[in-house]
Short mmCIF file of C-alpha atoms in Angstrom, two decimals:
data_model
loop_
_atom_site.label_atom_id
_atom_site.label_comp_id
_atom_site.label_asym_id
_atom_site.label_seq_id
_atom_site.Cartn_x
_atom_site.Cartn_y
_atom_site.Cartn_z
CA UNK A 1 0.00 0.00 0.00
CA UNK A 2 1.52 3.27 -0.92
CA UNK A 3 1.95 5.75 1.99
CA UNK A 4 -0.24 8.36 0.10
CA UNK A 5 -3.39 6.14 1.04
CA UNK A 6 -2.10 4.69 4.29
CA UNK A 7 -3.80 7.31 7.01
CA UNK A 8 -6.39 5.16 8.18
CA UNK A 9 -3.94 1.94 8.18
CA UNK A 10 -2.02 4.02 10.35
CA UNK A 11 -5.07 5.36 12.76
CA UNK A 12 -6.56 1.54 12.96
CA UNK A 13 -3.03 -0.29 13.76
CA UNK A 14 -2.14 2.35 16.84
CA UNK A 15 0.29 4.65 15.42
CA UNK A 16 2.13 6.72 17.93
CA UNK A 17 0.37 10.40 17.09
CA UNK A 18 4.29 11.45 16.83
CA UNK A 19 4.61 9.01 13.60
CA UNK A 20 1.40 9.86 12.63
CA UNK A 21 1.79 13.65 12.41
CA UNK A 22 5.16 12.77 10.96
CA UNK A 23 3.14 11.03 8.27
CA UNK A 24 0.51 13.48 7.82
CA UNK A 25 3.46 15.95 7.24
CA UNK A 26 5.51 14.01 4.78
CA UNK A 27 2.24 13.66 2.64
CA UNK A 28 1.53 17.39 2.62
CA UNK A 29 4.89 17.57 1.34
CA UNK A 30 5.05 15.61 -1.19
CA UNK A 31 1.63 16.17 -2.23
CA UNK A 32 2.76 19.99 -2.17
CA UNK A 33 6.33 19.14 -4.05
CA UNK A 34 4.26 17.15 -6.93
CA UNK A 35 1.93 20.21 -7.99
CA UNK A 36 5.22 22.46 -7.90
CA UNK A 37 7.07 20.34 -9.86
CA UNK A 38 3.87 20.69 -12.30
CA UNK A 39 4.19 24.19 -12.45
CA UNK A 40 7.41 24.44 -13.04
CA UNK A 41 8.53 25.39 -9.99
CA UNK A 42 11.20 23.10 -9.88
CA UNK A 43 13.71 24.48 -7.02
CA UNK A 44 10.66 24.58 -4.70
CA UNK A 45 9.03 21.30 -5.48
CA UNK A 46 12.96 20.20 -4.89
CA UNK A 47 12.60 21.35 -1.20
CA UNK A 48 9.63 19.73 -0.47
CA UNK A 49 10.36 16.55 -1.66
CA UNK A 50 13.64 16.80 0.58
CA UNK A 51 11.26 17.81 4.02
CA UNK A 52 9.05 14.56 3.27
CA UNK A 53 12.41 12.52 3.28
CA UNK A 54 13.36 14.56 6.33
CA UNK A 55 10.10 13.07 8.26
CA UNK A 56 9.76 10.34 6.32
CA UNK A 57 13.09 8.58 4.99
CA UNK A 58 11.53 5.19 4.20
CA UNK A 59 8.94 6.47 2.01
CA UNK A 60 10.55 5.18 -1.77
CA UNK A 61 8.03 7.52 -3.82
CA UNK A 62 9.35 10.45 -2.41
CA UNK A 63 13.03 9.22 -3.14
CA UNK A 64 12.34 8.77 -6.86
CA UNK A 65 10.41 11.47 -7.32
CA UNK A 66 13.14 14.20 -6.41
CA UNK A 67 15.51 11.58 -8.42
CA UNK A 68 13.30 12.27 -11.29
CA UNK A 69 13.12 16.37 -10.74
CA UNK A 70 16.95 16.28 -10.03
CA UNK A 71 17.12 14.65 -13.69
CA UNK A 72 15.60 17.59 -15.19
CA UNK A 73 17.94 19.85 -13.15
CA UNK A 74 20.83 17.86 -15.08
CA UNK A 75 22.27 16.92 -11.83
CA UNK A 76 22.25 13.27 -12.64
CA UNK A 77 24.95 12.17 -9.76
CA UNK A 78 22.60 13.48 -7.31
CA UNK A 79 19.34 11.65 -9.19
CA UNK A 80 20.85 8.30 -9.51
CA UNK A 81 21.54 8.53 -5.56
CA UNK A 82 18.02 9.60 -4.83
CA UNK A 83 16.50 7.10 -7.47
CA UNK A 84 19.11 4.18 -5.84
CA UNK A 85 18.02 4.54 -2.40
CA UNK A 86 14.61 4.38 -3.87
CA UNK A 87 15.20 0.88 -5.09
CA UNK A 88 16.76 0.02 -1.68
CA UNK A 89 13.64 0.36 -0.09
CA UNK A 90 11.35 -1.07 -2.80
CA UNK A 91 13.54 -3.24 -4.90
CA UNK A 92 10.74 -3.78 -7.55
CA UNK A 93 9.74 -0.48 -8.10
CA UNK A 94 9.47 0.15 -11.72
CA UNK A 95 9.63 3.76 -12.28
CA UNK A 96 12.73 3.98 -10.10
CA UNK A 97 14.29 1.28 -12.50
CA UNK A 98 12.95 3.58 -15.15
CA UNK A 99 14.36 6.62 -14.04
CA UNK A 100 17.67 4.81 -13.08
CA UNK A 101 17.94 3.35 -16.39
CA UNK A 102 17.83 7.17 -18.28
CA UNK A 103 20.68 7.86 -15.59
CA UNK A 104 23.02 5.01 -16.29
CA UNK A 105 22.16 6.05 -20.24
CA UNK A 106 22.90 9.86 -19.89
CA UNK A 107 25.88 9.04 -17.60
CA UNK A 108 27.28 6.37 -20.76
CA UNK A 109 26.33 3.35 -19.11
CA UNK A 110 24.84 1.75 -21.58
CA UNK A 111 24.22 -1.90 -20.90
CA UNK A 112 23.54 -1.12 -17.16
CA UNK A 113 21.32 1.54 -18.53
CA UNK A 114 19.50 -1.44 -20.99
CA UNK A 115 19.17 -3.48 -18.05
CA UNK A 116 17.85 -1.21 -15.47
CA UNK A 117 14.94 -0.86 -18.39
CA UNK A 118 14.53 -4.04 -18.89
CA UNK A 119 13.95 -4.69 -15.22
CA UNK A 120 11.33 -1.89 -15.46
CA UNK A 121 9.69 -3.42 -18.25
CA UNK A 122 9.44 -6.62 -17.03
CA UNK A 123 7.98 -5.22 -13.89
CA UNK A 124 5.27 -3.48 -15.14
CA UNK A 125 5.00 -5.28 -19.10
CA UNK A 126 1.43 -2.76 -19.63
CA UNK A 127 3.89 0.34 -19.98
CA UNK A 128 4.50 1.24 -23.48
CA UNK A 129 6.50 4.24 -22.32
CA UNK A 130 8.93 1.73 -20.47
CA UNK A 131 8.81 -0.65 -23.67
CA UNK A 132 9.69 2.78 -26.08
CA UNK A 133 12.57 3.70 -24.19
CA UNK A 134 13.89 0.13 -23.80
CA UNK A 135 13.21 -0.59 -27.46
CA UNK A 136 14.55 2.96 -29.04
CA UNK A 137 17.73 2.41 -26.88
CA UNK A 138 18.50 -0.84 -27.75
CA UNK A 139 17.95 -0.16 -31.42
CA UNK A 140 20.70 2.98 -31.28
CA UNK A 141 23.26 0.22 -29.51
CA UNK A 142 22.53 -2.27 -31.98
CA UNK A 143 23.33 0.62 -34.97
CA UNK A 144 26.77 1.56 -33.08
CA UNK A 145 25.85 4.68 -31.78
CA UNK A 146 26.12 4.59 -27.92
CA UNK A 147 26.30 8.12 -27.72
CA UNK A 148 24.51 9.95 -24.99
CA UNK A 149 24.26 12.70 -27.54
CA UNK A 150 20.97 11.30 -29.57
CA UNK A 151 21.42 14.02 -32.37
CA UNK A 152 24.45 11.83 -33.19
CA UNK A 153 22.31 8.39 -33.01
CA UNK A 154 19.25 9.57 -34.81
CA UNK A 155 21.17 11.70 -37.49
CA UNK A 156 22.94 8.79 -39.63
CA UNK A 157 19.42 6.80 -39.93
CA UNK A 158 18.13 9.10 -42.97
CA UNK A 159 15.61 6.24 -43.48
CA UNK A 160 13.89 7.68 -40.45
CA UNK A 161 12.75 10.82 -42.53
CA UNK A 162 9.39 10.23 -44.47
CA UNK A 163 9.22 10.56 -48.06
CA UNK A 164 6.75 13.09 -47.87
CA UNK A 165 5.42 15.08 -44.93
CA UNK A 166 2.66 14.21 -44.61
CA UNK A 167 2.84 10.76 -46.67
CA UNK A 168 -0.73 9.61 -47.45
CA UNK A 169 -1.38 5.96 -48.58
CA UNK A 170 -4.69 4.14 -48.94
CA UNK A 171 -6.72 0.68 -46.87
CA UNK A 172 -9.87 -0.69 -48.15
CA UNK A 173 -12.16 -0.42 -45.65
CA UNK A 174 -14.20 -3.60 -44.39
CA UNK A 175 -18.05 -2.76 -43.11
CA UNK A 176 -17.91 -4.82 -40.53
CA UNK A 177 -14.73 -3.22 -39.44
CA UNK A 178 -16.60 -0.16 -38.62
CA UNK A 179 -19.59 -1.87 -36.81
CA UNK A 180 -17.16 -3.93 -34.61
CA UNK A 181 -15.07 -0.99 -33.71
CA UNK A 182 -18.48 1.09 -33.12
CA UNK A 183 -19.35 -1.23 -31.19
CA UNK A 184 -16.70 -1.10 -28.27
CA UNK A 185 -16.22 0.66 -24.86
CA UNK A 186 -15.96 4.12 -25.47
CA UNK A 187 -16.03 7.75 -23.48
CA UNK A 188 -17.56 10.90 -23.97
CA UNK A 189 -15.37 13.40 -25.63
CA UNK A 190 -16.38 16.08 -23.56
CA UNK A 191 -15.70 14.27 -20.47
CA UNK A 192 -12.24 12.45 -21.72
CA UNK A 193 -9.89 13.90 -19.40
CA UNK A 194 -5.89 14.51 -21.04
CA UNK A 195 -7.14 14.46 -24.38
CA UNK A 196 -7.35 16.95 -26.92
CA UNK A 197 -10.55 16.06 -27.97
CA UNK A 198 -13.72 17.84 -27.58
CA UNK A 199 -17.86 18.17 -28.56
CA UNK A 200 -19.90 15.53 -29.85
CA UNK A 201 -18.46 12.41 -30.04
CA UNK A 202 -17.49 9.57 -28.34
CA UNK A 203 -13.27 8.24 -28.20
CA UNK A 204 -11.56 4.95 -27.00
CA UNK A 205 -11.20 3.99 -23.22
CA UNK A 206 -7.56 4.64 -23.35
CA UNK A 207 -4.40 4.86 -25.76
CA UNK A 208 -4.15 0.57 -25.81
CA UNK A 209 -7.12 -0.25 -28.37
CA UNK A 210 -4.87 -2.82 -30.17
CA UNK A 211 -4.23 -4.72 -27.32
CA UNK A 212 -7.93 -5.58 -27.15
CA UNK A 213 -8.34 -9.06 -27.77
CA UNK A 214 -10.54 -9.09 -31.02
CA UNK A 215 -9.85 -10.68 -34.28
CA UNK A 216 -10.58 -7.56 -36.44
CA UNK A 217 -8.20 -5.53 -34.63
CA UNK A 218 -5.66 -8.05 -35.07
CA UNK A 219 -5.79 -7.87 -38.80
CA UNK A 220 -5.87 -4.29 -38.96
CA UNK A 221 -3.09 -3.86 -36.93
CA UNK A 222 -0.56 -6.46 -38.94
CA UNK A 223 -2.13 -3.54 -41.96
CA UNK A 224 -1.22 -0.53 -40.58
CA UNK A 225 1.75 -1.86 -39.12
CA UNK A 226 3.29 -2.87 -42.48
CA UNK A 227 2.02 0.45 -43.50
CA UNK A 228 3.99 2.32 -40.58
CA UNK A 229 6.81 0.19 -41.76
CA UNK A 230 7.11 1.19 -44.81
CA UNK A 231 6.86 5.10 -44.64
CA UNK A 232 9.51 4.77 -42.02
CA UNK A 233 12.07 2.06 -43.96
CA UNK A 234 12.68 0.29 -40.71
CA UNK A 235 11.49 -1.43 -37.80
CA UNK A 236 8.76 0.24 -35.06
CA UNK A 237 7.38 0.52 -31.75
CA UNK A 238 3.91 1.24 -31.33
CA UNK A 239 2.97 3.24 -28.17
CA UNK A 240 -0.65 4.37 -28.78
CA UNK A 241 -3.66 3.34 -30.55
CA UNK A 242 -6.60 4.90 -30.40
CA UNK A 243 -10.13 5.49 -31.87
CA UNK A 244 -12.13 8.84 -32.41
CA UNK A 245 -16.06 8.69 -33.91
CA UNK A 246 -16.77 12.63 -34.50
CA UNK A 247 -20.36 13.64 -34.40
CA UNK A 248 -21.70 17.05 -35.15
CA UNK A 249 -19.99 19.65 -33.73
CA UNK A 250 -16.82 17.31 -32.45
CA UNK A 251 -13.49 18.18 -32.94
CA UNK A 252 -9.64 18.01 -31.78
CA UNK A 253 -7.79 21.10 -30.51
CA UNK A 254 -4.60 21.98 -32.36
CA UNK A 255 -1.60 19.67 -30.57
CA UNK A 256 1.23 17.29 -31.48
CA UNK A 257 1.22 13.56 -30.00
CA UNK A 258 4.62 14.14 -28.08
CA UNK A 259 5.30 13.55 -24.46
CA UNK A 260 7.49 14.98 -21.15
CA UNK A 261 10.04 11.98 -22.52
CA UNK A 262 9.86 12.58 -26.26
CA UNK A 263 11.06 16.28 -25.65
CA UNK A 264 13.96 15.12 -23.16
CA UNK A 265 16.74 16.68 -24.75
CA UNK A 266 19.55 13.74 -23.80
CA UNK A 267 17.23 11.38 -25.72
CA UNK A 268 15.49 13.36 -28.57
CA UNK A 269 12.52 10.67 -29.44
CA UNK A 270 10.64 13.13 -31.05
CA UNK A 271 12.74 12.73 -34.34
CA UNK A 272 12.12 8.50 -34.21
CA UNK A 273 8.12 9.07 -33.45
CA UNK A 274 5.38 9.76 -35.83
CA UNK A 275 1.36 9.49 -35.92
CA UNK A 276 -0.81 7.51 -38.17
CA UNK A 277 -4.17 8.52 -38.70
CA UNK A 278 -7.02 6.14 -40.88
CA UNK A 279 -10.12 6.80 -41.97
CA UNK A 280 -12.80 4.37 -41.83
CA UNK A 281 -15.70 6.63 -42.42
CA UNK A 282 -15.64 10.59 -43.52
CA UNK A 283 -18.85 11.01 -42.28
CA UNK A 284 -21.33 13.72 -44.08
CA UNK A 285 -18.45 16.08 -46.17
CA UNK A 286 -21.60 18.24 -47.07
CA UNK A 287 -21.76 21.00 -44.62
CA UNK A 288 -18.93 24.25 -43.59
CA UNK A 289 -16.87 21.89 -41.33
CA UNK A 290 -16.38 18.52 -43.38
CA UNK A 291 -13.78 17.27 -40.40
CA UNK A 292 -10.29 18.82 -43.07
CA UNK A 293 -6.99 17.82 -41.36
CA UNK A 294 -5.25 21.20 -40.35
CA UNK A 295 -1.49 20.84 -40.69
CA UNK A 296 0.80 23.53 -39.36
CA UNK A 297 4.20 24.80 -39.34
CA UNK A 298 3.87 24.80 -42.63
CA UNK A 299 -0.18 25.16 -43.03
CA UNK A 300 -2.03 22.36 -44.91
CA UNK A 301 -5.52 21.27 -45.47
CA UNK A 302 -6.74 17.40 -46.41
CA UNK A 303 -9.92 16.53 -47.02
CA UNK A 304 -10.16 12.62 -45.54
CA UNK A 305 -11.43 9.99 -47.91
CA UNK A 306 -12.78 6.72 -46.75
CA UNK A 307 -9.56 4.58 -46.87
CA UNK A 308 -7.12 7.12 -46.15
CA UNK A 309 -3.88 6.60 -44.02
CA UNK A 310 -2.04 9.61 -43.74
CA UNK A 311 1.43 9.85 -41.46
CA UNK A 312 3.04 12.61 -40.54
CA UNK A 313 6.11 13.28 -37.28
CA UNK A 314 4.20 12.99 -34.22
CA UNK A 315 5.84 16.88 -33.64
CA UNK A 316 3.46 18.48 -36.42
CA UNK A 317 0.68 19.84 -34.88
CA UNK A 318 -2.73 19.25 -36.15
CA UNK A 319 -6.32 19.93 -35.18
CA UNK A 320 -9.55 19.26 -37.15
CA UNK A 321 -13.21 20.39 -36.72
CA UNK A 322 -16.23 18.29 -37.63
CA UNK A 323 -19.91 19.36 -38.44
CA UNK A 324 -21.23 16.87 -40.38
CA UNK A 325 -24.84 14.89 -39.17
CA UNK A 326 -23.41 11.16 -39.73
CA UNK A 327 -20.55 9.72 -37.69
CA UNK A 328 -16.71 10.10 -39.16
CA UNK A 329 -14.22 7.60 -37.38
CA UNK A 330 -11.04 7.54 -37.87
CA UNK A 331 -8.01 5.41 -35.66
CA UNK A 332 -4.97 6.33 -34.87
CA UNK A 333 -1.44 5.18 -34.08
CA UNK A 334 1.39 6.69 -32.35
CA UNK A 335 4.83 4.86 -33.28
CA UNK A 336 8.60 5.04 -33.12
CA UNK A 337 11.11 4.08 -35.78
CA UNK A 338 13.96 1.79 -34.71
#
C-alpha cells in the first residue's frame, strides 16, 4: 500500500500520534512538491520533496520522485543517488528502475542503462513508455551509436525521414470493421480527461485499443503496421492506438502527440516518433466543417477519404473540426522508428 493512502492503516493499527503527524506531514509535502514540480517550480518542489524525506526517509516515492526532478535539473549524480536509495527500499519499483535506467544512459552506461529498463519493463509489461525507451535504446546500440548525444544516433538513420510530410497511402475499408469498432467501450469526448478532444463524439477507453483481444483488430493492426513500416524504412514501436467517432460539432484542438520523454533533450525521441491517422468513415463532407486535417508549421488542409492513411512526425501539430450529421471515425497510431 503506498503511503499516500495509508492514514487510516495508520489510525486503525495504533500509530504513535508522533509518527502519525510525521506522516501526515511528509504527505503534505510531497503532495505539495508534486503540484510544484507541475508548475514548473522546480527548485521549490525540490525542497519539499527533501522535508518529506526529512520526516519520512523510508517512504521510496518520495526518493524517486526528487531523483526524477533532479534529472531535469541535469544533476544526474545526485538523481541516480536519490532514485538508488529508492530501489533500496522497494527493490521492484518500476519507475525507479525507469528513471535509473535514463541515468546510467545519460551518464554512458549503456548496458547497465539497458538493463535497469529491462527490469522496469518486465515489472510493469502494460507500460509502453517503459517498452519505447527500452526498445529505441536498444535499437541505437545495436546501430553503433552509444552516444549519450541522440542528435548523433538519430542523425545517420536518414531512413527515419518520411518521403513526404505528410505521406498519405490508402486501406480498403471492411463494413464490418466499422460496426465492430463502433461497437466497443468508449467515453464521452467532452468528459475524456488529457485528451485533446472535444464536442460531440465519443473516443476509445484509453491509448491501448490494439491490445484488445478481437480478431478484427488483429488484422488491422498487422495492416497498418506494415504500413507504418514502410513510410519509415525500418522497424517500429507502437505506443498508442486509439479510436475517435466525430459527431456534429466534435473536434480536436490543435496539438502534437509528443510527451514529457519525447522532448527530453539527452534522448530526442521526437525525431524516431510519428502518428498515423485512418479513416474508416468521412462522415457527411456536405456541410462548412467537413472534419479537413489542419497541418501547421507549414499550413495544410486534407480533405479525408474513406480509406485514407495519412502519417506525418508525431511533432506536427494538427487539429480538425467536424460538423457533419453522420458519424466520421477515424483510428490512430502513435509509433517510433527503430
Amino acid at each position: 500500500m503506498s503511503y499516500l493512502n495509508s492514514t487510516e492503516s495508520t489510525i486503525q493499527l495504533g500509530v504513535p500520534a508522533q509518527a502519525y503527524n510525521s506522516l501526515r506531514n511528509a504527505e503534505t509535502h510531497f503532495k505539495l512538491a508534486f503540484k510544484l514540480k507541475g508548475l514548473g517550480r522546480l527548485k521549490e518542489a525540490e525542497s519539499n520533496y527533501r522535508q518529506a524525506i526529512a520526516l519520512r526517509p523510508d517512504l521510496p516515492e518520495a526518493h524517486n520522485n526528487l531523483g526524477h526532478l533532479l534529472q531535469e535539473l541535469n544533476r544526474w549524480d545526485e538523481a541516480e543517488q536519490n532514485i538508488r536509495q529508492a530501489l533500496a527500499l522497494r527493490p521492484e519499483y518500476a519507475d525507479a528502475h525507469f528513471n535509473l535506467g535514463k541515468a546510467l544512459h545519460v551518464k554512458g552506461d549503456i548496458d547497465l542503462a539497458l538493463e535497469s529498463l529491462k527490469k522496469a519493463s518486465e515489472i510493469n509489461p502494460e507500460s509502453r513508455q517503459y517498452g519505447a525507451l527500452l526498445n529505441i535504446l536498444t535499437s541505437r546500440k545495436y546501430h553503433g551509436k552509444n552516444s549519450n548525444t541522440a542528435n548523433d544516433a538519430v542523425a545517420h538513420r536518414k531512413q527515419f525521414r518520411l518521403p513526404a510530410n505528410p505521406l498519405i497511402s490508402s486501406r480498403p475499408v471492411e463494413q464490418d470493421l466499422i460496426s465492430n469498432l463502433s461497437s466497443m467501450g468508449t467515453r464521452e469526448m467532452d468528459s475524456a480527461q488529457n485528451t485533446p478532444v472535444f464536442g460531440n463524439g465519443r473516443c476509445s477507453l484509453g491509448y491501448n485499443t490494439f491490445t484488445e483481444d478481437y480478431p478484427f483488430l488483429k488484422t488491422l493492426e498487422q495492416d497498418l503496421s506494415k504500413a507504418m513500416k514502410e513510410a519509415v524504412n525500418s522497424e517500429i514501436y507502437v505506443v498508442d492506438s486509439f479510436f475517435n467517432i466525430y459527431g456534429p460539432g466534435a473536434g480536436i484542438h490543435p496539438h502534437t502527440h509528443l510527451n514529457e520523454l519525447d522532448e527530453d533533450e539527452h534522448f530526442c525521441l521526437w525525431k524516431q516518433k510519428f502518428s498515423l491517422i485512418y479513416y474508416l468513415s468521412v462522415g457527411d463532407q456536405n456541410c462548412n466543417k467537413p472534419g479537413i486535417l489542419k497541418l501547421y508549421d507549414p499550413n495544410e488542409d486534407i480533405l479525408p477519404r474513406e480509406g485514407m492513411i495519412v502519417v506525418f512526425p508525431a511533432s506536427r501539430k494538427h487539429s480538425a473540426i467536424y460538423s457533419g450529421k453522420k458519424d466520421r471515425i477515424m483510428v490512430g497510431v502513435n509509433f517510433y522508428s527503430l
